[in-house]
Amino acid sequence: MPRGRVPTIVRRTRSSASTPMGMLRRPISVWKHLKILCDHNYAEDSILLYEITNQSTSSDRWVVPENNTDYETYIKVCELYDKTKRYAQAGAILRSIIQTFPNQRPFSCPSTSTHVPEEERVELSANELEQRDYIWYCYYCILQKSNKLKEAHEALRNVRGPAYKKQRDDEMPRLLHQMKYTNDSDLVIPEQWRAELPDENSARICSSSLGPIMSLLKQNKADATLVKRFSEQFIGTERNDVYWWLKSYEAIGKDKPYEAIACLKKMSHQNPRVLTEMARLNYQIDKRDEARRLLRTAHSIDCLWIDGMDLLAFLCIGDFATYSNLIEGLATTLSREWPHRIETYVVNGFMVHQMDLDMAWSYSNRAMKCAVPGTDQYVFAVHLKAYCLRTLEVKARAPDVEKHKNEAHRLLEAAVEAMPNSTDLGLLYVDTLLEDEDSGHRAAKIFATKFLHQNPDNVHAKLLKVHVLVNGVTRNPDANHTKCQDLFTLLEEVIADHPHILAAYCFLLNEYSRLKKDDKCGEVLERLMKARQLISPTKTHKYHKIRADYLLKFKKVIPAYEHLMAAIATGASVDQTMMSSYESEFNTSEEISHDYKNLAFLDPVLPGRPAASAPETSPALQEVINDHENDQDSSDADDEDEEEEEGEVA
């Protein structure tokens, strides 16, 4: 994107760590803060402040400022989006400006203009024509970088004044040649990119910069009044948004992820930037279903949003059949709007991994060439390549199996060395080590122990160590594991700090059951029942299945039977062998009456509502009934709303 003048960068000397950061004496508007940051050319700071204060709720709902000074800042924000390779957002800003031009009708993709009758045209001054040509030429550059050649051609044709005539005449032949030999659907070579906010030691500190404040808060080095003093530099609702955004980082620095999420929920809006941050925090505490929901919401609010979309695809590939339409739609959108970004290659690779391994391998190689270690893009690019190597290993013949296995080991060894604190890469590396039947468990245990030592408060680090210890028990079940106190300590810590993690209850129940400690199993089941409201609704069937298994072991046949039926009603799959063992236990018990055997008590969870004379429903099934009735009530309400809308239209 061409720029008329490059702002002078003012560098300040680093202040002493003991000296409080200087703040403005009087609060100013967010646009004045943005102007300060843009004048200093602080790209990431400007964009972050612009997004967390919700100056645009979505890429298709940008508002052009009416004030001339704010308008110039708006243009500079667009330039910074272009500088940081966020071409879709830069293009959205330019489109919003173009729609305000005289003689210009609102347009929609792929056409960039509409015909205006001659009698409706307004004469433009030379200065207005030059400004208009500048915007059109900038828009052409953005479209050309995004590989939207037909739209770029339309934009270039709208450059009509003398100021940009030379650029238009130079670009037009090259563009036509490119259109002739390039397909719009072709992905361009991905570009290296990494968001870098200044830290507290940077010379780029100014009173409006968020980066140094966030860096201090994340490291728990800030004084108690820093957040309040910084946010008081703003006026209006933006003060509240900046305050709660920084309070969330203060909670992160104190290792309080739940408090950080609560702070983000108190902001005056939930735009894609805030939703993505909440999703990442939920993912860190193993609330994957909630993280996926938040990222889907961000994508639905703004289809041009890309941050976190590789994480969304990663969270969906585990259940590809359910989320195949979502992944395919996401891949199509990213290929169209972000052909140059690594996330596009990663999402496309995840999508075709099970259908076209050669294409997935090609996507993974191109993503790995440009992914920068230390970024989320690098983590998911490594995941994609590791998945491809494992599939190649499974499909390969004997001579090539060891080759693919060694390549995967080298890839992950280099990845964990580049990002030693990444739990995703650590788990992938441990799984690769455990494939070795000889010394794999010992190497995995050493790595998991070291990883936990470096990240003592990380729940994923604890679960990683649990995963390795349980693998050791599974490998040699006849050995004496009663002294494995670390396993129980870690699981108790996970359940105490994160009671929503169902896997921790499963591990703990299995170990106590193996050691024949029925009283301990009963205590764990009681704790699981108390934490029911915290467990994700998508894991309802697993919750009922666990309770059914262990209640049956305790010979509590009727509650076990009820939970088993509730598990099946909520989507659990029970194979024939397991079902036969259940039926054998039920048949030998005299507690199951004919009323239970004919499943009449399951009527409430079927499409019809329960009759008034229906027998009293068990607590396990009442939960299923409530969920079903809530769904029906919400659908009825939707129908009523539609009827009201139709009545208003009529």
PDB file of N, CA and C in Angstrom, residues 2-3 85 104 182 215 228 250 283 292 360 404 447 452 472 519 521-522 604 627 638:
ATOM      1  N   PRO A   2       0.736   2.153  -0.930  1.00  0.00           N
ATOM      2  CA  PRO A   2       1.607   3.328  -0.994  1.00  0.00           C
ATOM      3  C   PRO A   2       1.343   4.282   0.144  1.00  0.00           C
ATOM      4  N   ARG A   3       2.373   4.960   0.576  1.00  0.00           N
ATOM      5  CA  ARG A   3       2.245   5.927   1.665  1.00  0.00           C
ATOM      6  C   ARG A   3       2.859   7.253   1.235  1.00  0.00           C
ATOM      7  N   LYS A  85       0.342  -7.118   7.345  1.00  0.00           N
ATOM      8  CA  LYS A  85      -0.172  -8.163   6.449  1.00  0.00           C
ATOM      9  C   LYS A  85      -1.587  -8.615   6.789  1.00  0.00           C
ATOM     10  N   GLN A 104     -20.677   7.355  -5.982  1.00  0.00           N
ATOM     11  CA  GLN A 104     -20.359   5.960  -5.710  1.00  0.00           C
ATOM     12  C   GLN A 104     -21.510   5.301  -4.958  1.00  0.00           C
ATOM     13  N   THR A 182      -2.897 -16.664 -14.115  1.00  0.00           N
ATOM     14  CA  THR A 182      -3.101 -17.014 -12.706  1.00  0.00           C
ATOM     15  C   THR A 182      -4.570 -17.247 -12.433  1.00  0.00           C
ATOM     16  N   SER A 215       2.944  -6.323  29.173  1.00  0.00           N
ATOM     17  CA  SER A 215       4.142  -7.110  29.482  1.00  0.00           C
ATOM     18  C   SER A 215       4.414  -7.129  30.984  1.00  0.00           C
ATOM     19  N   LYS A 228      -5.304   1.081  36.794  1.00  0.00           N
ATOM     20  CA  LYS A 228      -6.210   2.214  37.036  1.00  0.00           C
ATOM     21  C   LYS A 228      -5.639   3.500  36.434  1.00  0.00           C
ATOM     22  N   GLU A 250      -3.638  -8.792  34.142  1.00  0.00           N
ATOM     23  CA  GLU A 250      -3.168  -8.823  35.526  1.00  0.00           C
ATOM     24  C   GLU A 250      -3.504 -10.169  36.163  1.00  0.00           C
ATOM     25  N   TYR A 283      -9.089 -22.573  26.317  1.00  0.00           N
ATOM     26  CA  TYR A 283      -8.283 -23.699  25.807  1.00  0.00           C
ATOM     27  C   TYR A 283      -7.148 -24.029  26.774  1.00  0.00           C
ATOM     28  N   ARG A 292     -14.028 -23.730  21.390  1.00  0.00           N
ATOM     29  CA  ARG A 292     -14.544 -23.922  20.027  1.00  0.00           C
ATOM     30  C   ARG A 292     -15.798 -23.080  19.803  1.00  0.00           C
ATOM     31  N   ALA A 360      -2.249 -32.622   1.552  1.00  0.00           N
ATOM     32  CA  ALA A 360      -2.026 -32.218   2.945  1.00  0.00           C
ATOM     33  C   ALA A 360      -0.531 -32.101   3.234  1.00  0.00           C
ATOM     34  N   HIS A 404       9.838 -42.701   8.128  1.00  0.00           N
ATOM     35  CA  HIS A 404       8.833 -41.714   8.524  1.00  0.00           C
ATOM     36  C   HIS A 404       8.818 -41.529  10.041  1.00  0.00           C
ATOM     37  N   PHE A 447      11.086 -36.440  30.036  1.00  0.00           N
ATOM     38  CA  PHE A 447      10.630 -35.193  29.408  1.00  0.00           C
ATOM     39  C   PHE A 447       9.455 -34.597  30.179  1.00  0.00           C
ATOM     40  N   LEU A 452       7.053 -30.501  33.641  1.00  0.00           N
ATOM     41  CA  LEU A 452       6.259 -30.114  34.815  1.00  0.00           C
ATOM     42  C   LEU A 452       7.074 -29.241  35.764  1.00  0.00           C
ATOM     43  N   GLY A 472       2.735 -46.069  32.005  1.00  0.00           N
ATOM     44  CA  GLY A 472       3.623 -47.016  32.674  1.00  0.00           C
ATOM     45  C   GLY A 472       2.854 -48.121  33.371  1.00  0.00           C
ATOM     46  N   ASP A 519     -13.906 -47.502  48.631  1.00  0.00           N
ATOM     47  CA  ASP A 519     -14.305 -46.309  49.374  1.00  0.00           C
ATOM     48  C   ASP A 519     -13.785 -45.039  48.699  1.00  0.00           C
ATOM     49  N   CYS A 521     -13.163 -44.777  45.466  1.00  0.00           N
ATOM     50  CA  CYS A 521     -13.971 -44.620  44.252  1.00  0.00           C
ATOM     51  C   CYS A 521     -15.280 -43.901  44.568  1.00  0.00           C
ATOM     52  N   GLY A 522     -15.893 -44.281  45.696  1.00  0.00           N
ATOM     53  CA  GLY A 522     -17.136 -43.637  46.087  1.00  0.00           C
ATOM     54  C   GLY A 522     -16.949 -42.148  46.353  1.00  0.00           C
ATOM     55  N   PRO A 604     -40.045 -39.809  28.779  1.00  0.00           N
ATOM     56  CA  PRO A 604     -39.844 -38.357  28.860  1.00  0.00           C
ATOM     57  C   PRO A 604     -38.721 -37.824  27.979  1.00  0.00           C
ATOM     58  N   ASP A 627     -33.029 -30.583  29.534  1.00  0.00           N
ATOM     59  CA  ASP A 627     -32.348 -30.127  28.321  1.00  0.00           C
ATOM     60  C   ASP A 627     -33.289 -30.177  27.136  1.00  0.00           C
ATOM     61  N   ASP A 638     -38.733 -19.185  19.145  1.00  0.00           N
ATOM     62  CA  ASP A 638     -38.292 -18.747  17.821  1.00  0.00           C
ATOM     63  C   ASP A 638     -39.461 -18.705  16.856  1.00  0.00           C
TER      64      ASP A 638
END
